[in-house]
Each structure stands twice: as C-alpha cells, then as structure tokens.
Coordinates of C-alpha atoms and ligand atoms in Angstrom, one line a residue:
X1 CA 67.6 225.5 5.3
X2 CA 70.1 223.3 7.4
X3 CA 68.5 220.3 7.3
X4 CA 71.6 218.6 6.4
X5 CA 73.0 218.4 9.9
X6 CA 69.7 217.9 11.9
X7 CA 67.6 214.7 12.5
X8 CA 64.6 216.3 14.1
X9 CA 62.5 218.8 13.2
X10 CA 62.6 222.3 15.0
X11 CA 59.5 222.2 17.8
X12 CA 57.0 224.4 17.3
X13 CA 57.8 226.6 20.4
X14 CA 61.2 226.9 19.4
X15 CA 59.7 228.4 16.1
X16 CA 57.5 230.3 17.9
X17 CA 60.0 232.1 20.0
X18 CA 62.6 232.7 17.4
X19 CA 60.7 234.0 14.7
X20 CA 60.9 237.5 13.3
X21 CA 58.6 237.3 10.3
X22 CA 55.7 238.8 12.3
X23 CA 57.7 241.8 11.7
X24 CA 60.8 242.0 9.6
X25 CA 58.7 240.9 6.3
X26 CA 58.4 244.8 6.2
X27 CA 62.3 244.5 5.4
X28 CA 61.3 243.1 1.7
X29 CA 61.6 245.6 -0.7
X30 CA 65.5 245.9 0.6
X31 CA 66.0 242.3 0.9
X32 CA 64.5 241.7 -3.0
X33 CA 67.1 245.0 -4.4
X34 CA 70.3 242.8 -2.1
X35 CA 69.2 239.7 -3.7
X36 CA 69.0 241.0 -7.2
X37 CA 72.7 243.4 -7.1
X38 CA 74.1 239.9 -5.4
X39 CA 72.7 237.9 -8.0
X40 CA 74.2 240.5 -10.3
X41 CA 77.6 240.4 -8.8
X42 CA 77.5 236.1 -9.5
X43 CA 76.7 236.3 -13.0
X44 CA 79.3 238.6 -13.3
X45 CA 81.8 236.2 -11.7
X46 CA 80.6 233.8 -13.8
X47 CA 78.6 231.8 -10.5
X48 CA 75.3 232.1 -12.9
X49 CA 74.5 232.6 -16.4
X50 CA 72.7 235.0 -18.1
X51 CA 69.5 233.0 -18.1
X52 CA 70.1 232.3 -14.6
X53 CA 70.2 235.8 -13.3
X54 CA 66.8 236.4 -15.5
X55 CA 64.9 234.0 -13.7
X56 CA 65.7 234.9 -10.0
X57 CA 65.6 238.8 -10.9
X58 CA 62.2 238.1 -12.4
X59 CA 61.1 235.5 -9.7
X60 CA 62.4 238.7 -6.9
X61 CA 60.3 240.6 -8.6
X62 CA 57.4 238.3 -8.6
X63 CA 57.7 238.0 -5.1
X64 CA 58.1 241.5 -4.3
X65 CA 54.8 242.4 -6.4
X66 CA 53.0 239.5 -4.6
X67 CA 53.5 241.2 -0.8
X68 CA 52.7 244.3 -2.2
X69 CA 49.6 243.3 -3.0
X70 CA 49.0 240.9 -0.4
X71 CA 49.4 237.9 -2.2
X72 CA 52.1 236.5 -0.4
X73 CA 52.0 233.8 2.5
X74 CA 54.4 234.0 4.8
X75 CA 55.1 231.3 6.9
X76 CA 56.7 231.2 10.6
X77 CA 58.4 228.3 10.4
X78 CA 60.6 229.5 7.7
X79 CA 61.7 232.1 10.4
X80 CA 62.4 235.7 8.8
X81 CA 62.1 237.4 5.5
X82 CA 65.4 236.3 4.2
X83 CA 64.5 232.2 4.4
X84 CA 60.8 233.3 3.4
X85 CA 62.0 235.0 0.2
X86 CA 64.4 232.3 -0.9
X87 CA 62.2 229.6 -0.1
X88 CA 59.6 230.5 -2.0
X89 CA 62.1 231.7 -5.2
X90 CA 63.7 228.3 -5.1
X91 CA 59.9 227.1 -5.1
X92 CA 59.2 229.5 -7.9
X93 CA 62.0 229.2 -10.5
X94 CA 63.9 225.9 -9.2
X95 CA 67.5 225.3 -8.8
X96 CA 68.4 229.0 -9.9
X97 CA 67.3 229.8 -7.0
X98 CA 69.3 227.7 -4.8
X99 CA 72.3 229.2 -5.8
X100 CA 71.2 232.7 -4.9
X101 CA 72.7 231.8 -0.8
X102 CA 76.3 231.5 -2.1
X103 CA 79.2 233.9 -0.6
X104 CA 76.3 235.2 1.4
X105 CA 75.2 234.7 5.0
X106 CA 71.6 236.2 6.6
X107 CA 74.2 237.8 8.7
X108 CA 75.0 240.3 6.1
X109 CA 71.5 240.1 4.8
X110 CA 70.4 241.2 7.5
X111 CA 72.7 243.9 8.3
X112 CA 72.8 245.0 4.6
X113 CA 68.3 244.6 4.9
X114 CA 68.5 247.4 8.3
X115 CA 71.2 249.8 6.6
X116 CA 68.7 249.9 3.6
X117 CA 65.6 250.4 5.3
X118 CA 67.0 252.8 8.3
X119 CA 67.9 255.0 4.5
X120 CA 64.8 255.1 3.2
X121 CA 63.0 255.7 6.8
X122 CA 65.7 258.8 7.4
X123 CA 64.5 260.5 3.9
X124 CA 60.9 260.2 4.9
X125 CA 61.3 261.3 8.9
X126 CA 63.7 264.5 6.7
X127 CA 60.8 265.5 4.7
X128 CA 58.3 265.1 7.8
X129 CA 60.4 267.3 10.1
X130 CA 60.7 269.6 7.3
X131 CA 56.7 269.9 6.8
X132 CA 56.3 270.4 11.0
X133 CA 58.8 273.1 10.6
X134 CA 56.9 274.8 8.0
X135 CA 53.3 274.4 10.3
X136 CA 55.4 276.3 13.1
X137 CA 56.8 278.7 10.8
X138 CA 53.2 279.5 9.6
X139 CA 52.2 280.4 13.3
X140 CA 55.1 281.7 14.0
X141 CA 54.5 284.3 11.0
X142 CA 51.3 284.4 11.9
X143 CA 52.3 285.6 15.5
X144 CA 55.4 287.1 14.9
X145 CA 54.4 290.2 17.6
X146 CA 52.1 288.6 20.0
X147 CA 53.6 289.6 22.9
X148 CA 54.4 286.4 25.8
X149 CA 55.9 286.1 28.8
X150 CA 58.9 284.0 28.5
X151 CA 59.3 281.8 31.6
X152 CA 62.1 280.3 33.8
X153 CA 61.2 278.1 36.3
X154 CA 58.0 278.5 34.8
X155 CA 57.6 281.6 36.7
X156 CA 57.6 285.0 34.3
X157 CA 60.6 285.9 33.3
X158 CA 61.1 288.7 30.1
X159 CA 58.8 289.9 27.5
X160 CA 59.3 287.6 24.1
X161 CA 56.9 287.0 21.1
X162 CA 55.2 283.9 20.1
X163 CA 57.2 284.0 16.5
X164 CA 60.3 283.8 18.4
X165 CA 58.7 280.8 21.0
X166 CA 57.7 279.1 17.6
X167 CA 61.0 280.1 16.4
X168 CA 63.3 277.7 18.6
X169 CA 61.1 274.7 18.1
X170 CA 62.1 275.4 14.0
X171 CA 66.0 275.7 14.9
X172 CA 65.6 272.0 17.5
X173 CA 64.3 270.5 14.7
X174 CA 66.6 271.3 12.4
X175 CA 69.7 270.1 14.4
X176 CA 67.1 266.6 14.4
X177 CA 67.3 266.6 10.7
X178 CA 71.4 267.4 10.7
X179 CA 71.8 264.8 13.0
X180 CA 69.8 262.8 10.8
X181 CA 71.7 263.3 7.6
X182 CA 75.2 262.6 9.7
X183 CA 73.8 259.3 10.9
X184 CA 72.8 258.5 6.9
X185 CA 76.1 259.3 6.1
X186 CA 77.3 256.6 8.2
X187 CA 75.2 254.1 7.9
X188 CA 75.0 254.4 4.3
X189 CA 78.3 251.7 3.8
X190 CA 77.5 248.2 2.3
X191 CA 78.4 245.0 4.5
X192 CA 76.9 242.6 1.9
X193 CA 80.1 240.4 1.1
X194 CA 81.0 240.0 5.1
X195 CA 79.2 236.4 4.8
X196 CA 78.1 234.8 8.2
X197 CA 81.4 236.8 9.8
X198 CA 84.6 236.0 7.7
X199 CA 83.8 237.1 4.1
X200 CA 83.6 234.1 1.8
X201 CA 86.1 231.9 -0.7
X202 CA 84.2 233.3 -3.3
X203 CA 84.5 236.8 -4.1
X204 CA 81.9 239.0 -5.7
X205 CA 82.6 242.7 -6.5
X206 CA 81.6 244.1 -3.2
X207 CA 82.1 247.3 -4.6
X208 CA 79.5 246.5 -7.6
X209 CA 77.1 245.4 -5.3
X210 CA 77.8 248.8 -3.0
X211 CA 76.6 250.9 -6.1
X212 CA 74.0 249.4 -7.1
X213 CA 72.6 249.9 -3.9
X214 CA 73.3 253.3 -3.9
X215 CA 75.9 253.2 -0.5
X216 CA 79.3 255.1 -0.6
X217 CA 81.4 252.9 -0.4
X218 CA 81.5 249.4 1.5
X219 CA 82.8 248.1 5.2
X220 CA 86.1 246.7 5.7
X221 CA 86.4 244.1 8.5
X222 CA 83.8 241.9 8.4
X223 CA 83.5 240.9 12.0
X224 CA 82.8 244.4 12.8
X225 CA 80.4 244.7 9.2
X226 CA 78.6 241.7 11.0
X227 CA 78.5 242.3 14.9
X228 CA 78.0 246.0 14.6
X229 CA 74.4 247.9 15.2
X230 CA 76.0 251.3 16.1
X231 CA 73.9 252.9 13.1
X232 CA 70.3 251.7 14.6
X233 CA 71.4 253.0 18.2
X234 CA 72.4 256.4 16.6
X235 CA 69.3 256.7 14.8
X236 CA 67.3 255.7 18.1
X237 CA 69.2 258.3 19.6
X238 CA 68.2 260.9 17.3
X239 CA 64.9 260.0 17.3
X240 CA 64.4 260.3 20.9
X241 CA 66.0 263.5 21.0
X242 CA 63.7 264.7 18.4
X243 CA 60.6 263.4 20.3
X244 CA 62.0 265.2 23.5
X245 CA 61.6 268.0 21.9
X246 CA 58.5 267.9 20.7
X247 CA 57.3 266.3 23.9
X248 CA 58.7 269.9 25.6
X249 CA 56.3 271.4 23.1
X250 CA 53.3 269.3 24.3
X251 CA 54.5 270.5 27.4
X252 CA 54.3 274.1 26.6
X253 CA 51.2 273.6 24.6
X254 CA 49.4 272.1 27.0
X255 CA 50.1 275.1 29.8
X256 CA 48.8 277.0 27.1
X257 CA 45.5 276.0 26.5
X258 CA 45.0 275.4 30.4
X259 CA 42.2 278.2 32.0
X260 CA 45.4 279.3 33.8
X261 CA 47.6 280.4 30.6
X262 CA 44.5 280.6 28.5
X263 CA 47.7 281.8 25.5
X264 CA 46.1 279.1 22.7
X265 CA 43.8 277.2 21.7
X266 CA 43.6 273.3 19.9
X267 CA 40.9 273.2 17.0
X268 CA 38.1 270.7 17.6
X269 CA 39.8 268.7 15.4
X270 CA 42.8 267.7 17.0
X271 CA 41.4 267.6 20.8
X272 CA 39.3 265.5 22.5
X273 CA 36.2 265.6 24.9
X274 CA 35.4 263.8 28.4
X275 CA 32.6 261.3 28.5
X276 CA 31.8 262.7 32.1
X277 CA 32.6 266.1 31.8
X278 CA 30.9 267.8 29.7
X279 CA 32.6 271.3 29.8
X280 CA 35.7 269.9 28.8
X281 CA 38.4 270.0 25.8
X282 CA 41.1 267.7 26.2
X283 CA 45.1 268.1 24.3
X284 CA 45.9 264.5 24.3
X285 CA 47.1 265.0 21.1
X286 CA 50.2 266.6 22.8
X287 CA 49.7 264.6 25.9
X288 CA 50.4 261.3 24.0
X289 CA 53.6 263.0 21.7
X290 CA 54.6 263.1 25.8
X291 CA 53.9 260.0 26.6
X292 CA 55.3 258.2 23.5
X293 CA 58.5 260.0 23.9
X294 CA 58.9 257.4 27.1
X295 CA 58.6 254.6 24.4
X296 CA 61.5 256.2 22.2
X297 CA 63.5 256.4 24.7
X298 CA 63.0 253.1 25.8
X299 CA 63.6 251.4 22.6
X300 CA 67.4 253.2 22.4
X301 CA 67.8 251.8 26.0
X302 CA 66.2 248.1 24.7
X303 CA 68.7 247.9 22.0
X304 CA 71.7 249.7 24.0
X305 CA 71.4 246.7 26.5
X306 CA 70.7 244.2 24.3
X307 CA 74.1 244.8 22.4
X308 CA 76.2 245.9 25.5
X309 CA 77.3 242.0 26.1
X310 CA 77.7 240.8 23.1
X311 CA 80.8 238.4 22.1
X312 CA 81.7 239.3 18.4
X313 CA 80.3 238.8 16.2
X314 CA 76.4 237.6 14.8
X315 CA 74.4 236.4 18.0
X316 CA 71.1 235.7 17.9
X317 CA 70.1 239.0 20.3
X318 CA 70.8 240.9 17.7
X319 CA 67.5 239.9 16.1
X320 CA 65.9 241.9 19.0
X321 CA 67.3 245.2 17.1
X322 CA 64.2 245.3 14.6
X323 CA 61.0 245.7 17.2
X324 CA 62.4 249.0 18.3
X325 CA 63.9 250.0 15.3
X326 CA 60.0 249.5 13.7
X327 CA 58.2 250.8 16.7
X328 CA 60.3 254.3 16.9
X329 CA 60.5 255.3 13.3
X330 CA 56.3 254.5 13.3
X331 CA 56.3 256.3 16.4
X332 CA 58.1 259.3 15.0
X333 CA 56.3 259.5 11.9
X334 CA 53.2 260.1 13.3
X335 CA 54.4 261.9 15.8
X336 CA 55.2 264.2 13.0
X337 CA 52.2 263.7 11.1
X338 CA 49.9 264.7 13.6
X339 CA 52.1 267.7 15.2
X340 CA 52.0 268.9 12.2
X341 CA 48.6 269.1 11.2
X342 CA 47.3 270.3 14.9
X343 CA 49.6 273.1 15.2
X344 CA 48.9 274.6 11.5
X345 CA 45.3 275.0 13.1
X346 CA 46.1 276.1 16.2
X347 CA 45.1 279.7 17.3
X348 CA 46.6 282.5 19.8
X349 CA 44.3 284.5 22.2
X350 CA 46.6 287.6 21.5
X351 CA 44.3 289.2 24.6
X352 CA 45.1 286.8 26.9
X353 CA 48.8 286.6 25.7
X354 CA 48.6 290.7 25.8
X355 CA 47.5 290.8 29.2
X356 CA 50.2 288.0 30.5
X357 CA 52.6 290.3 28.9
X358 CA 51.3 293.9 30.3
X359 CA 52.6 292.3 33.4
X360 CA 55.4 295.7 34.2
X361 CA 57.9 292.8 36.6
X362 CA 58.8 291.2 33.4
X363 CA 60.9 294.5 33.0
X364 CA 62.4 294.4 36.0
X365 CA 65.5 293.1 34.2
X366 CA 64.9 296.1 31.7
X367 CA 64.9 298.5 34.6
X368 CA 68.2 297.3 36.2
X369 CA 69.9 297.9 32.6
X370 CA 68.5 301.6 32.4
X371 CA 70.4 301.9 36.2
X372 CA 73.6 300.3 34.6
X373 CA 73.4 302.5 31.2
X374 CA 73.1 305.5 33.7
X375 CA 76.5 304.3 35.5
X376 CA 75.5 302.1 38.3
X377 CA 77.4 298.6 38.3
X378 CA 75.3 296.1 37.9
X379 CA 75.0 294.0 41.3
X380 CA 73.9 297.3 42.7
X381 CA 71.6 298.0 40.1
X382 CA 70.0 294.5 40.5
X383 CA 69.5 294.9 44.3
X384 CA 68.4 298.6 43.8
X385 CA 65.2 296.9 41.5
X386 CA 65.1 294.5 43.6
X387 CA 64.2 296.3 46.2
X388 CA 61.3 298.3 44.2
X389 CA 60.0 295.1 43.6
X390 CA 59.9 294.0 46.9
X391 CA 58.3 297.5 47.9
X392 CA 55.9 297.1 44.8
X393 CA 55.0 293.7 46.3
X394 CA 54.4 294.7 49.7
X395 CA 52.1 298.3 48.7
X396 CA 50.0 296.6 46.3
X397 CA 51.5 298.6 43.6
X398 CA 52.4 297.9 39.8
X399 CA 56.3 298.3 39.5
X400 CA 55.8 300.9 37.0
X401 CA 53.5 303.0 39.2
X402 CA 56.3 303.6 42.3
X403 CA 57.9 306.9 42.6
X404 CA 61.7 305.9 41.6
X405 CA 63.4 309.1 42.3
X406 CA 62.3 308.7 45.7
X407 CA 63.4 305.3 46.2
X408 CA 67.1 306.1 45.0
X409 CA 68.5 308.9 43.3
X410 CA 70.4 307.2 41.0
X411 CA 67.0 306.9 39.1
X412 CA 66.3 310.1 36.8
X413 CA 63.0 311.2 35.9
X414 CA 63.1 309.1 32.6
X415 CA 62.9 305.3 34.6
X416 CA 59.5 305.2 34.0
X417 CA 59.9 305.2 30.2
X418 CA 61.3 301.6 30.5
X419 CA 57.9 299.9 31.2
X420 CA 57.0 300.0 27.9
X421 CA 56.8 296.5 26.1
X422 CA 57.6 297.5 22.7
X423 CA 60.4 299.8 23.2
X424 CA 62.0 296.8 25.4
X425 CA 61.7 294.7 22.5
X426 CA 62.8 296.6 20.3
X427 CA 65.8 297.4 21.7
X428 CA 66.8 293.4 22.3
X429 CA 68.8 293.9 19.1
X430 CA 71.8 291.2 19.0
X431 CA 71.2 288.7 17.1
X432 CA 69.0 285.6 18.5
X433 CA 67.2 287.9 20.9
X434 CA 63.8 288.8 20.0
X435 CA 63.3 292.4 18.9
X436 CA 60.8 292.4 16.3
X437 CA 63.3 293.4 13.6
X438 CA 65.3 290.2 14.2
X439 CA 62.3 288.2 14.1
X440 CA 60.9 289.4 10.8
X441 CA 64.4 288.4 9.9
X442 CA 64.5 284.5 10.9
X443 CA 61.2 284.1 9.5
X444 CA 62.2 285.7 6.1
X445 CA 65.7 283.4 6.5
X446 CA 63.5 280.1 7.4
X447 CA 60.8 280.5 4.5
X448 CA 63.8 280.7 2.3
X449 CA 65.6 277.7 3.8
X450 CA 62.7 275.4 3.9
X451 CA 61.6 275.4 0.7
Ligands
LIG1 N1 66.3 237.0 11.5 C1 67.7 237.2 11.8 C2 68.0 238.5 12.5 O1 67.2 239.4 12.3 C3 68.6 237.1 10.6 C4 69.9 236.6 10.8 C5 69.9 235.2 11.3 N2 71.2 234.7 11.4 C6 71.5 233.6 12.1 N3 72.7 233.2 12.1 N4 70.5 232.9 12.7 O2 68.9 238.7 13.1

C-alpha cells in the first residue's frame, strides 16, 4: 500500500509484530457499510461514476458474504482489515477499487470501524443486562418474603427479604445500562472525513456519510476525531463497573451456598464437582464472573496507559485499543449469558434463610426505636439495648427472652412485642426500605419497566 517510497520489503517480524488482522477482521461488517456510504459520498462528488460505485458496492458485498461464510483469506502481511479489504476489492473489480482510499486515511477508518462496532456491541450487552434483570426479578418474585439477614461487615445486621436483596442487583444494573446508553450517545458522532489527521483537499459530504451510518451528527476537529479513544475507555469503564457488580453477587452467592449460610442453592447445571472430593459442589460459575472482573478492569487500565502519553494525533499504540476492547465486551457477554441462566434456576432454602432470620439481635435496632417512640433520645436508647444485649450475651439468653422492665424502666410491658419479624417489616414503610408492601411494589414497577 506504500510501496512507492520503499525499496525493501517489510521483514517478516516486523509483520509479525505489527499486525492486527488476527483480531480486528471481526471489525468487517463496519468497515464494508464505511466503505460503501464513502464510496457513496465520491460518486456524489462526482470522484466515481455510477458504474463505478456499482462495482465496489457489489465487490464490498462480495467480500463481506465471503467472511461470513468463511470463504475469505486473510493475510498478515496485508496488516489489518482495512488493507485486507481493499486489497482484495482492488483484486476483485480492478481500478474502481483503487479509488476507494481517496479523502480517506485508515486513521479515520479505523476510528469510524470502533465507533461502529462499540454501537452495535452496546445494543446487544442493553438487551443482555435487560434479560439478567428479568432472571433476578423472577427470584426475586419468587422470594419476595423469604425473610434474610441483611449484613454489614458481614456480620448480621436487620431483617430484609431476598426480593429486596434481588432487588438492588436489578436497580445496579440498570444504572450499567444508562451509563451504557450515555456512552452510545457520545460515541455515536462520525469521524470518517478527518483523513490521516488534517481532513483532506477533497471534500465529501461528511454529513451524508454521518447518516447513512446512522450517527447524529459528525466530529469537528479532526486531530481530536483522529487521536481521540475517550469512547472505548468510557465503555471499558462501564463494563467493569457492571462486572463489579456482578462479581459482588458471586460474592454473595457464593456465601450463600456455603454449609455456613446454607440460604441457596446452584442447580447441577450450572455448578461443578471435585475430581478428589467426592461430597462436593462447586460455584465456579460465580467464582470465575469474580475472577474475570480482574480482566475488565485490567483492559480499562491497558488502554488508559496506553493513551496517557500520546503526542496528537494517530500513533501506532493506538492499535493496542482493540484486544481489550474485544476481550471485555466477550467477557461481558457471557458474563451475562451465563448469570443469567444460573440464577433463573437457582433455589432458596426458605428454612435455612427462616432460621438466619429468627435470630431476635437483628432487632436490636428495632428495639432501640420502640425506646425512642416512647420518648427516650436516641444515644441513650442505643446504649440502653446495648446493654441488654450485652446482658443477653453474657446469660446465655435470647434478646427477646430478658425481662426489660427490670433492666430499665423506661421499657413498658409492650417491648417484647418488637421481636416479631413481620411486624418489623412491615413497619419499614419509606420508600426503598423493605416492608413487604414496598416490595410487592418494585416488583410490580420492574415487570412493567422491563418489558
Ligand atoms: N490497524 C491500525 C489500527 O488499528 C489502523 C490504522 C493504521 N494507521 C496507520 N497510520 N498505520 O490502529
């Protein structure tokens, strides 16, 4: 592509080490639609005739059909997709082809190739994240009132219900999917016209080209249009996030099926056995969602420092953008894919959960607002529990067995009537705490919205 200048041939390690078609030829279908609307916009301006424009758009297609079915060679000493594509039109429909390249760089190939494909990749990931939220809805419908300790410091806290545990995964993964639809907004801006950094003397209908593409508009410096890779570290970003959160789920999940918690249990299908031990019944499902995280948020610090020292404005590190672009949007996907279909089979042990939750300290809290409704300020209310606790601790006895009226006669006869788990939930009322009534509520408000 420039022999013109060069004597010798490019050594084979060089080729080696600087190509990308191992894995950007998965960036075809966007290169073949910002071939054809730039082919488009030079017939328009008069750069190609009619017949012209007909033999590369059918030759793209060609091409296009041929990787789809595996019919294509690509070769590594042609570098990437975009010289791999041309090439082979050029070898295809002849000199038609070799006008294609004018008033266009790979530079804004490339960056118009990533917007394309990071827009197509965020519509899928939206629809996954939609389908996991719909498995967690299910079991969160499904145990709307199955009573479970809810944990700080991972020591028992307050009485909650699974449907509302379930519940905050839904509303984390929606913020995933608005962050999502910001960063598509963004993105979604054509740089095609920017040329290798400085536009071109030639100029096509930028805007055209924008439209046909389906982006909102198009970019309007084109050293930034060209050095710029904001819209792959956003989306990195949001990826991660959204695999943190899912990797706190693994986290929960896992204590849950331990003997310890004993709250759930993983179908058959979606665990895994020991080849020594045979009693035993592995989650690495959520274990590796865990562990993968660690590789999504690697890949956002990959490309973060990969960019960081970058003179404006194309430099060949930016090349380095697609392996973790690829590698977290896979990740993700299956991420979802298999979250998804484990937790719509995962079951409770409302027995075990029951018993957890019988446990009368998680209303000690409770207690100290029954002191505070009967006029006691609150610090002294707390240390006035906590000091039944301590003596509950110390006599072996369950919290809601002691004798409160002894213990302080601030307490009426009517403390006792606090320890019950259902009364205590169902007087959490506000909105986002987790009386029953409230629940029954979010789940009607997220079947609706999910849709
Ligand atoms: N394969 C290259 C990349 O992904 C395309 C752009 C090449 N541009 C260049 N000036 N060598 O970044």
């Amino acid at each position: 592509m420039w022999k013109g200048r060069f004597s010798q041939d490019t050594s084979s390690l060089v080729q080696q080490f600087g190509e990308s078609i191992s894995y950007d030829w998965r960036l075809f279908p966007h290169d073949i639609a910002g071939s054809i609307a730039h082919a488009r916009a030079q017939r328009e301006a008069g750069l190609l005739t009619d017949e012209e424009f007909s033999s590369i758009e059918s030759g793209l297609r060609g091409i296009k059909a041929d990787i789809e079915a595996g019919a294509f060679e690509f070769r590594t000493s042609l570098e990437d997709i975009h010289m791999n594509i041309e090439s082979e039109l050029t070898r295809r429909i002849g000199a038609a082809g070799a006008k294609l390249h004018t008033a266009r760089s790979r530079n804004d190939q490339v960056a118009t190739d990533t917007r394309l494909y990071c827009r197509t990749e965020i519509d899928g990931l939206l629809r996954s994240i939609t389908d996991l939220q719909k498995a967690l809805l299910d079991r969160a419908d499904r145990y709307s009132a199955t009573v479970i300790p809810g944990y700080t410091h991972l020591q028992r806290g307050q009485p909650v219900t699974v449907g509302h545990h379930f519940l905050a995964y839904v509303e984390m993964l929606e913020r995933d999917k608005s962050r999502l639809i910001d960063c598509r907004k963004r993105l979604n801006i054509s740089p095609l016209g920017s040329g290798a950094l400085a536009g071109s003397t030639i100029n096509l209908d930028r805007k055209a080209i924008a439209e046909e593409l389906g982006f909102d508009d198009v970019t309007y410096n084109s050293m930034d249009a060209i050095a710029d890779r904001d819209y792959i570290a956003e989306l990195l970003f949001v990826i991660s996030l959204a695999g943190v959160h899912l990797s706190r789920l693994s986290e929960d999940l896992i204590l849950w099926c331990s003997a310890e918690f004993g709250f759930a249990a993983l179908s058959d299908a979606h665990t895994t056995g020991s080849s020594l031990m045979p009693q035993k019944k592995n989650p690495d499902v959520c274990e590796l969602t865990r562990g993968k995280t660690g590789r999504l948020v690697g890949n956002l610090m990959n490309l973060l420092v990969a960019v960081k020292g970058l003179p404006l404005t194309y430099n060949r590190d930016l090349q380095e953008d697609k392996p973790p672009l690829f590698d977290s949007v896979d990740t993700l996907r299956l991420i979802l894919a298999v979250n998804t279909e484990m937790i719509g089979a995962m079951e409770l042990k409302e027995q075990n959960c029951r018993s957890a939750a019988a446990d009368p300290m998680l209303l000690a809290t409770d207690l100290a607002d029954y002191l505070v409704k009967k006029g006691v300020p609150f610090r002294h209310a707390h240390e006035l529990v906590g000091k039944a606790v301590a003596e509950a601790l110390a006599s072996g006895t369950p919290l809601d067995q002691l004798d409160f009226e002894a213990i302080d006669p601030a307490y009426g006869p009517d403390a006792k009537d606090v320890f019950c788990i259902e009364r205590a939930l169902k007087s959490r009322t506000n909105p986002g705490a987790p009386s029953i009534a409230n629940i029954l509520g979010e789940l009607e408000k997220w079947r609706e919205r999910l849709i």
